XYZ file of C-alpha atoms in Angstrom:
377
model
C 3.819 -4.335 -16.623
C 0.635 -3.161 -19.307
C -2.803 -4.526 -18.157
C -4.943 -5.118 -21.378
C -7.813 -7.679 -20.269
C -8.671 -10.272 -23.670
C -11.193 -12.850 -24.490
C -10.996 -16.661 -24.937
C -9.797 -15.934 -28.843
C -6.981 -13.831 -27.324
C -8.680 -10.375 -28.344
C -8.333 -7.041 -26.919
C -11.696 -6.832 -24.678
C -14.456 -4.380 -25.404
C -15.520 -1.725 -22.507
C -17.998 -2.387 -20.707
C -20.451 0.634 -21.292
C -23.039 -0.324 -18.360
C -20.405 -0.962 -15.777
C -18.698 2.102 -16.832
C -21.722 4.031 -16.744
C -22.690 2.307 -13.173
C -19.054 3.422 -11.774
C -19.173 6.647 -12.830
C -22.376 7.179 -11.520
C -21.064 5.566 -8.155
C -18.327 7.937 -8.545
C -20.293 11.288 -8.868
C -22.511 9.745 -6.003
C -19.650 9.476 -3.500
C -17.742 12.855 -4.417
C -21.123 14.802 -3.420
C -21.252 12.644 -0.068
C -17.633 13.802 0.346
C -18.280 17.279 -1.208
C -20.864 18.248 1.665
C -18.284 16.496 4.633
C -15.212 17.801 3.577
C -15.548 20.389 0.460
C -13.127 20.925 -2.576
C -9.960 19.266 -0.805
C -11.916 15.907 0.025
C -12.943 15.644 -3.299
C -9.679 16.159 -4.718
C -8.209 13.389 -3.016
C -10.555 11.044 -3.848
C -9.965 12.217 -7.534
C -6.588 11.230 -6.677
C -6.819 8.198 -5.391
C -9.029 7.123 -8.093
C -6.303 7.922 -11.087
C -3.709 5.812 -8.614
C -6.109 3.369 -8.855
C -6.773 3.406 -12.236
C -2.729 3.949 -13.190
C -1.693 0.907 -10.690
C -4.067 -1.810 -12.377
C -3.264 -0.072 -15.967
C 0.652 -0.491 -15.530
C -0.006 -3.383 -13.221
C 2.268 -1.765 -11.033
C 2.730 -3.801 -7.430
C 5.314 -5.003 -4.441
C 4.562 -8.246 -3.568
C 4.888 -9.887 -7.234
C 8.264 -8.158 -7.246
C 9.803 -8.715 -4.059
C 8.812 -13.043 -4.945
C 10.670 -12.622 -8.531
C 13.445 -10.891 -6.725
C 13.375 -13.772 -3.856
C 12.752 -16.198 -6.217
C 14.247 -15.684 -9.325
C 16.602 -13.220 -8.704
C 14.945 -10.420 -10.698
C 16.057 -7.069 -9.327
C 14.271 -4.464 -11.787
C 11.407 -4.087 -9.983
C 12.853 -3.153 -6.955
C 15.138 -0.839 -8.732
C 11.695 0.585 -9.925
C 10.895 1.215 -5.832
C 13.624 3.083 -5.310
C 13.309 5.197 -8.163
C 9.954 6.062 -6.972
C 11.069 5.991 -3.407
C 13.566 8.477 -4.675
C 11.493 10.802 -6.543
C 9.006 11.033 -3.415
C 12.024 12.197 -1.297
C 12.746 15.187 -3.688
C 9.407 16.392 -2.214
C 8.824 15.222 0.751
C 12.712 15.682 2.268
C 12.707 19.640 1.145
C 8.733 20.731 1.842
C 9.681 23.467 3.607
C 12.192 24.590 0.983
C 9.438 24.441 -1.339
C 7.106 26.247 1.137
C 4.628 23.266 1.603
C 2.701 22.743 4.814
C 3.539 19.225 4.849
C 5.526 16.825 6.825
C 6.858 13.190 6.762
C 6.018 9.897 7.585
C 8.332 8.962 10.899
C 7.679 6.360 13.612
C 9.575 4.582 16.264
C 11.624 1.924 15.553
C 10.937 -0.332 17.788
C 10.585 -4.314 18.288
C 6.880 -3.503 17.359
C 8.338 -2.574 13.836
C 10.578 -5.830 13.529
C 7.391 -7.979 14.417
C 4.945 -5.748 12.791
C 6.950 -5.452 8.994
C 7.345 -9.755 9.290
C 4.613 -10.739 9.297
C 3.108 -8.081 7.067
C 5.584 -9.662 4.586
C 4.293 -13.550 5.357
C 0.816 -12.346 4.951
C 1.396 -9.843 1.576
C 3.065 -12.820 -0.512
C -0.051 -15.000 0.561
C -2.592 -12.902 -0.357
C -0.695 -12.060 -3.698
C -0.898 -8.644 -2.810
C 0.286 -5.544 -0.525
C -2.252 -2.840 0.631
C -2.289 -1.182 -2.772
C -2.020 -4.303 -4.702
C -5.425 -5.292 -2.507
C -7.137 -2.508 -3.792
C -6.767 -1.892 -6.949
C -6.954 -5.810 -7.880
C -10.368 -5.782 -5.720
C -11.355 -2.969 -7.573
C -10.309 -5.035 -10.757
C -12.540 -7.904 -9.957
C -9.995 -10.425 -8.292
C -12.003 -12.484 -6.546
C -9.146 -13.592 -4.215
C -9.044 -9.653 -3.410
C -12.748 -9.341 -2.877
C -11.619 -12.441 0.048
C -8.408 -10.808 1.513
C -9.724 -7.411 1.576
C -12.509 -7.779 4.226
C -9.775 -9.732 6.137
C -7.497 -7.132 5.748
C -9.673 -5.101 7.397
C -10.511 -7.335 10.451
C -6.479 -8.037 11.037
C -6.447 -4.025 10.934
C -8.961 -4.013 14.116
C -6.959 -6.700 15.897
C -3.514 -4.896 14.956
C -5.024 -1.788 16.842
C -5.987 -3.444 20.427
C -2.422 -4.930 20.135
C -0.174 -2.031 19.189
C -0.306 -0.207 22.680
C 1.452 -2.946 24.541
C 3.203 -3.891 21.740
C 5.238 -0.537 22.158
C 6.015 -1.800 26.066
C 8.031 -4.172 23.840
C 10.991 -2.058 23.869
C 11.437 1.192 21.461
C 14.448 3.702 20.467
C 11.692 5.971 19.500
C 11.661 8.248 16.226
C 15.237 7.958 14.360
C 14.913 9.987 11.735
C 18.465 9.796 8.790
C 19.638 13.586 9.464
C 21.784 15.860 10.524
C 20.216 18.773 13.119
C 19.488 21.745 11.404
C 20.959 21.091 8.276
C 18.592 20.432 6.048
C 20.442 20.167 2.683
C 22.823 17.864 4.132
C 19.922 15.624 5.362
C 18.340 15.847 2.071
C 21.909 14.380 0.544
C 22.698 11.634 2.641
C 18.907 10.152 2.432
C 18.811 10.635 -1.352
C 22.325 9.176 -1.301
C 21.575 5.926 0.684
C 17.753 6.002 -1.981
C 20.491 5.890 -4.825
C 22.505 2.998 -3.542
C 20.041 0.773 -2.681
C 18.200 1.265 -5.903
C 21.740 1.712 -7.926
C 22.427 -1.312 -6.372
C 19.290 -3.538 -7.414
C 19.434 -1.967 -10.828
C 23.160 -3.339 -11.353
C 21.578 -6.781 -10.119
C 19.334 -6.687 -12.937
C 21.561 -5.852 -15.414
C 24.251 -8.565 -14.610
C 21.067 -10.463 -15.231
C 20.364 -8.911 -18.762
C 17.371 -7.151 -17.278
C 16.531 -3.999 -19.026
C 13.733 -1.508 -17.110
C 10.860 -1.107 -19.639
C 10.008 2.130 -20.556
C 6.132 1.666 -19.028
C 7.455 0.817 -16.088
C 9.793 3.786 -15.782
C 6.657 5.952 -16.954
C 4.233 4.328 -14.386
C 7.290 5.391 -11.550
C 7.051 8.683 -12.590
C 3.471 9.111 -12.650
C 2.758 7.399 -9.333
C 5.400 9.702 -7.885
C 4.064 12.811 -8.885
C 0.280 11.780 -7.629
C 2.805 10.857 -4.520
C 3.546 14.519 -5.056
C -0.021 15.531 -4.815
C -1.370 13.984 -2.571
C 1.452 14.878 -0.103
C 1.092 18.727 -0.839
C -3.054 18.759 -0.501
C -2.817 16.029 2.863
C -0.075 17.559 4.042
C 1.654 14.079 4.624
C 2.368 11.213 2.643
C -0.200 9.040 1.257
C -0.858 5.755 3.321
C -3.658 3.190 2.738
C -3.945 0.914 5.998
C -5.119 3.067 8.584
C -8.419 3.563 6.223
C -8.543 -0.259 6.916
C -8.391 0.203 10.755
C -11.254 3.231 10.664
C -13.682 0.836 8.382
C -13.016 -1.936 11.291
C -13.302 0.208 14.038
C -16.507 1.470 12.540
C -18.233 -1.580 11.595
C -17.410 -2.979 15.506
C -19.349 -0.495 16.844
C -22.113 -0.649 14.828
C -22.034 -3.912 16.128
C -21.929 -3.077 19.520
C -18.177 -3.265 20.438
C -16.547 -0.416 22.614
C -14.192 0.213 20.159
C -13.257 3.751 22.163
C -12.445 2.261 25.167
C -9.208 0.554 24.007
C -6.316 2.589 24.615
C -5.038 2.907 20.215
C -9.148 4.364 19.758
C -7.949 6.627 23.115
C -4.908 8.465 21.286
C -5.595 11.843 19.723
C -5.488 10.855 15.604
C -7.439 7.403 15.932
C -9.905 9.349 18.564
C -10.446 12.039 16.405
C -10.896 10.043 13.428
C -13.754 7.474 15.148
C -15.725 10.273 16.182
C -16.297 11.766 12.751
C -17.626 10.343 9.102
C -15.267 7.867 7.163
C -15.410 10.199 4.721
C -13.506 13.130 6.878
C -10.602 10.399 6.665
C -7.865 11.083 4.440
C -6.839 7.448 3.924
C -10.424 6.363 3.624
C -11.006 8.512 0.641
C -7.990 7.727 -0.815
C -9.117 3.792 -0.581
C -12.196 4.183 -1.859
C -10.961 6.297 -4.336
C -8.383 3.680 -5.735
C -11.008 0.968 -5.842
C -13.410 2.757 -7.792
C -10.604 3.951 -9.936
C -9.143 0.496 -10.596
C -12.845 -0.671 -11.414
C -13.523 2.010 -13.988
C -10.169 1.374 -15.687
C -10.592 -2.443 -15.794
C -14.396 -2.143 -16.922
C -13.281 0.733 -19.735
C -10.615 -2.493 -20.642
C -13.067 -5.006 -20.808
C -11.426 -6.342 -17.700
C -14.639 -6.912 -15.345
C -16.109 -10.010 -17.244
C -16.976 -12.729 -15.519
C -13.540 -14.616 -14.250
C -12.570 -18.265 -12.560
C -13.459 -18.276 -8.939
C -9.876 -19.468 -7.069
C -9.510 -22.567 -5.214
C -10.664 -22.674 -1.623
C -7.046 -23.370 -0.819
C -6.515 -20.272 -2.518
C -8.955 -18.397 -0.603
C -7.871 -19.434 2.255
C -4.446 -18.121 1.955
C -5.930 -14.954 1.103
C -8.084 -14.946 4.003
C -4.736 -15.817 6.246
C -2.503 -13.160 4.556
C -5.195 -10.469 4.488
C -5.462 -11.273 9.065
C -1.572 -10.869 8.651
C -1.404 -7.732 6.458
C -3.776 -6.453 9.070
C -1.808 -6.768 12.271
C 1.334 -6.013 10.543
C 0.605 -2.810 9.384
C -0.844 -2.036 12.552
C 2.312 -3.343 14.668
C 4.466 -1.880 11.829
C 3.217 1.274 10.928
C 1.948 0.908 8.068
C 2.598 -1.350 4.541
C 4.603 -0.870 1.675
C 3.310 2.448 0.860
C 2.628 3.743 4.296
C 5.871 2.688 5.854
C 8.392 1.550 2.711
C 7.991 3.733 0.639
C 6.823 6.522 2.580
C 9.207 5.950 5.423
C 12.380 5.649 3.404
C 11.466 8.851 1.401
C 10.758 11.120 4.963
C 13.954 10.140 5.870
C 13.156 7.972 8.713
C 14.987 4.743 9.933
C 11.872 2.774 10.438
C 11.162 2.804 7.044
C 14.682 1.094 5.878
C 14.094 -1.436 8.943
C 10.558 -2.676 7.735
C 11.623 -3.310 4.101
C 14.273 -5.516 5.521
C 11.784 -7.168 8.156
C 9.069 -7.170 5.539
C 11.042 -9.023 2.614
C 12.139 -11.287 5.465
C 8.649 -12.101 5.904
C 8.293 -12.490 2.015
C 10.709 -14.627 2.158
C 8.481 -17.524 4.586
C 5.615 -16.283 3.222
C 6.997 -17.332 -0.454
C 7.842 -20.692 1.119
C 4.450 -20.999 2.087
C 2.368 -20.638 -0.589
C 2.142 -23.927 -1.939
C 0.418 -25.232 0.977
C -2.401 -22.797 -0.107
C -2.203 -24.234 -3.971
C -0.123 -20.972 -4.778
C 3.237 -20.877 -7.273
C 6.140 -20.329 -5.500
C-alpha cells in the first residue's frame, strides 16, 4: 500500500523541484481565491483536502482495487481496513453531540433510487479503476486514464441530477436511520457493534487466508480517519466528494447556455443555494480541488509526475464509460464510497449498509467486464 514512483533502472525517483514549485504556487493562488470567498474555514478545508490527497496517493489507499481482490481473489484485508476506518469515523460522528460538535450525519432514503443508484456506481468504479477518491487523487497523480474518467465523471454527475427527482417516484421508505429513539448510547453500540462484525468478519477472512494487515495500511486508516475527524467537526457533516462533481457540471452547463435552474434537483434548497454562489463557497468543491492538488504535490515531491504510457483507447474508453456511470450512480445513490459507504455506515444510517451491498454487486459485473475494455480482471 506505499507509493514510491522509480525510474527505468528501478531507482527511487528524484522530486521534481519545478512542478513542486508550480503546485505550490497553484496552491497559495487558490487558498487566497478561497480566502476572500469564504475566510479562515474555507481555507482550512482545502488544507485538508489537500493532505487527504496527498496521504491517499502516498499509502495508495483506495476501494475499487480492493473490493476486485476481494471479488476476485478472495482477499479480505482491505475491506477489513474499511471498516476499521468506517469504525473510527463512527466514534465521532455517532456521539457529536456528546462531544459538543455542531455537526450531523450523513442519512438518506433508502429507496429503489439507492438499489439502482449504488449498482451501477459499482459497474462504473471497477471500470474506471477507481471510486470518487481514487479519481482524484490518481488524476492528481498524473493517471492519464483519470485525467479521461474524471471529466466524465463529472458529466454522468449532471445527468444523475435531472434524473434523481423522478427517480425518488420510484418508491422510497424514506430516512432509516440504525437507532433506538432517544437513546443515544445505545444507538452508538449497536452501529459500532454491526461496524465490528462486518469488519471482524472480513478480517477473519483474511486471516484463514494467511493475510496479515500491514502496519502502513493500519497507519494510513488511522490518519484518514482523523482528517475524517476534521473535516466533519469544521463542515459540520461528513466529508463527501461527488456532489463537487455535480456543482462543476451544473456550472459549466450554464456557462454554456443550459437552464440548469429550471430542473427540479437545481430547484431544492442545498443544490439551489449552492448554483447561485462561487464553486469555491462549496464545501465538497474545495475539498476536490484540494485532494487533487494535494495528490499532485505528493507525487511530483516523489518523482511520480514524469512522463508515463498513455493507456489503450480500449482503456480509455472504459474509463470514459465508468466515469458516465460513477456519475449517475452517485447521483441516484447518494453519493460514492466515501459519501454514502463510508459515511453512511458511520452516521448510522441504513442506506449506507444497502449501497455497499448494491455497489459491490455492481463490482461484481463491472469486474466481469473489464476485459472487453483491455482491463485485468
Amino acid at each position: 500500500m506505499t507509493y514510491q514512483a522509480t525510474n527505468l533502472a528501478g531507482q527511487a525517483a528524484s522530486p521534481e523541484r519545478g512542478l513542486v514549485v508550480l503546485m505550490a504556487m497553484a496552491g497559495l493562488a487558490l487558498a487566497g481565491l478561497v480566502a476572500l470567498d469564504t475566510g479562515a474555514r474555507g481555507v482550512a478545508l482545502l488544507a485538508l483536502g489537500g493532505v487527504l490527497g496527498a496521504v491517499f496517493l502516498g499509502f495508495q489507499y483506495g476501494f475499487a482495487s480492493a473490493w476486485r481482490r476481494f471479488l476476485v481473489a478472495g482477499e479480505a484485508i482491505g475491506l477489513a481496513a474499511h471498516f476499521l476506518l468506517i469504525g473510527l469515523c463512527a466514534l465521532v460522528f455517532l456521539t457529536a453531540p456528546s462531544l459538543g460538535l455542531a455537526a450531523a450525519g450523513s442519512v438518506a432514503p433508502v429507496s429503489v433510487s439507492l438499489v439502482i443508484g449504488a449498482f451501477i456506481f459499482g459497474i462504473g468504479m471497477q471500470l474506471a479503476n477507481g471510486c470518487g477518491s481514487g479519481v482524484l487523487f490518481s488524476f492528481g497523480g498524473g493517471s492519464g486514464r483519470m485525467m479521461v474518467a474524471l471529466p466524465f465523471f463529472v458529466f454522468g454527475s449532471l445527468l444523475g441530477s435531472f434524473l434523481l427527482p423522478a427517480a425518488l417516484e420510484w418508491g422510497s421508505l424514506g430516512q432509516v436511520p440504525i437507532a433506538v429513539a432517544g437513546n443515544a448510547v445505545a444507538t452508538t453500540g449497536i452501529n459500532l457493534a454491526l461496524i465490528a462484525l462486518a469488519g471482524g468478519g472480513f478480517f477473519w477472512l483474511a486471516r484463514r487466508r494467511g493475510e496479515m494487515m500491514p502496519r502502513r495500511l493500519i497507519a494510513g486508516t488511522v490518519i484518514i480517519a482523523v482528517l475524517c475527524w476534521l473535516v466533519f467537526a469544521l463542515s459540520g457533516h461528513p466529508w463527501g466528494v461527488t456532489f463537487g462533481f455535480t456543482l462543476w457540471g451544473a456550472k459549466i452547463a450554464s456557462a454554456l447556455g443550459v437552464t440548469v435552474e429550471n430542473f427540479a434537483f437545481w430547484q431544492w434548497p442545498g443544490p439551489r443555494r449552492a448554483l447561485e454562489h462561487s464553486v469555491l463557497a462549496d464545501v465538497s468543491s474545495l475539498m476536490d480541488f484540494g485532494m487533487v492538488l494535494g495528490a499532485g504535490i505528493m507525487a511530483a515531491v516523489s518523482g511520480g509526475l514524469r512522463r508515463q504510457d498513455w493507456p489503450p483507447v480500449r482503456q480509455l474508453a472504459g474509463a470514459a464509460l465508468g466515469g458516465v456511470l460513477m456519475g449517475i450512480g452517485a447521483r441516484l445513490g447518494f453519493g460514492c464510497n466515501i459519501g454514502a459507504f463510508l459515511a453512511g455506515i458511520a452516521s448510522g444510517s441504513l442506506h449506507g449498509w444497502i449501497w455497499f451491498a448494491m455497489a459491490m454487486a455492481g463490482s461484481w459485473v463491472g469486474i466481469r467486464t473489464r476485459p472487453s475494455f483491455g482491463l485485468a480482471v
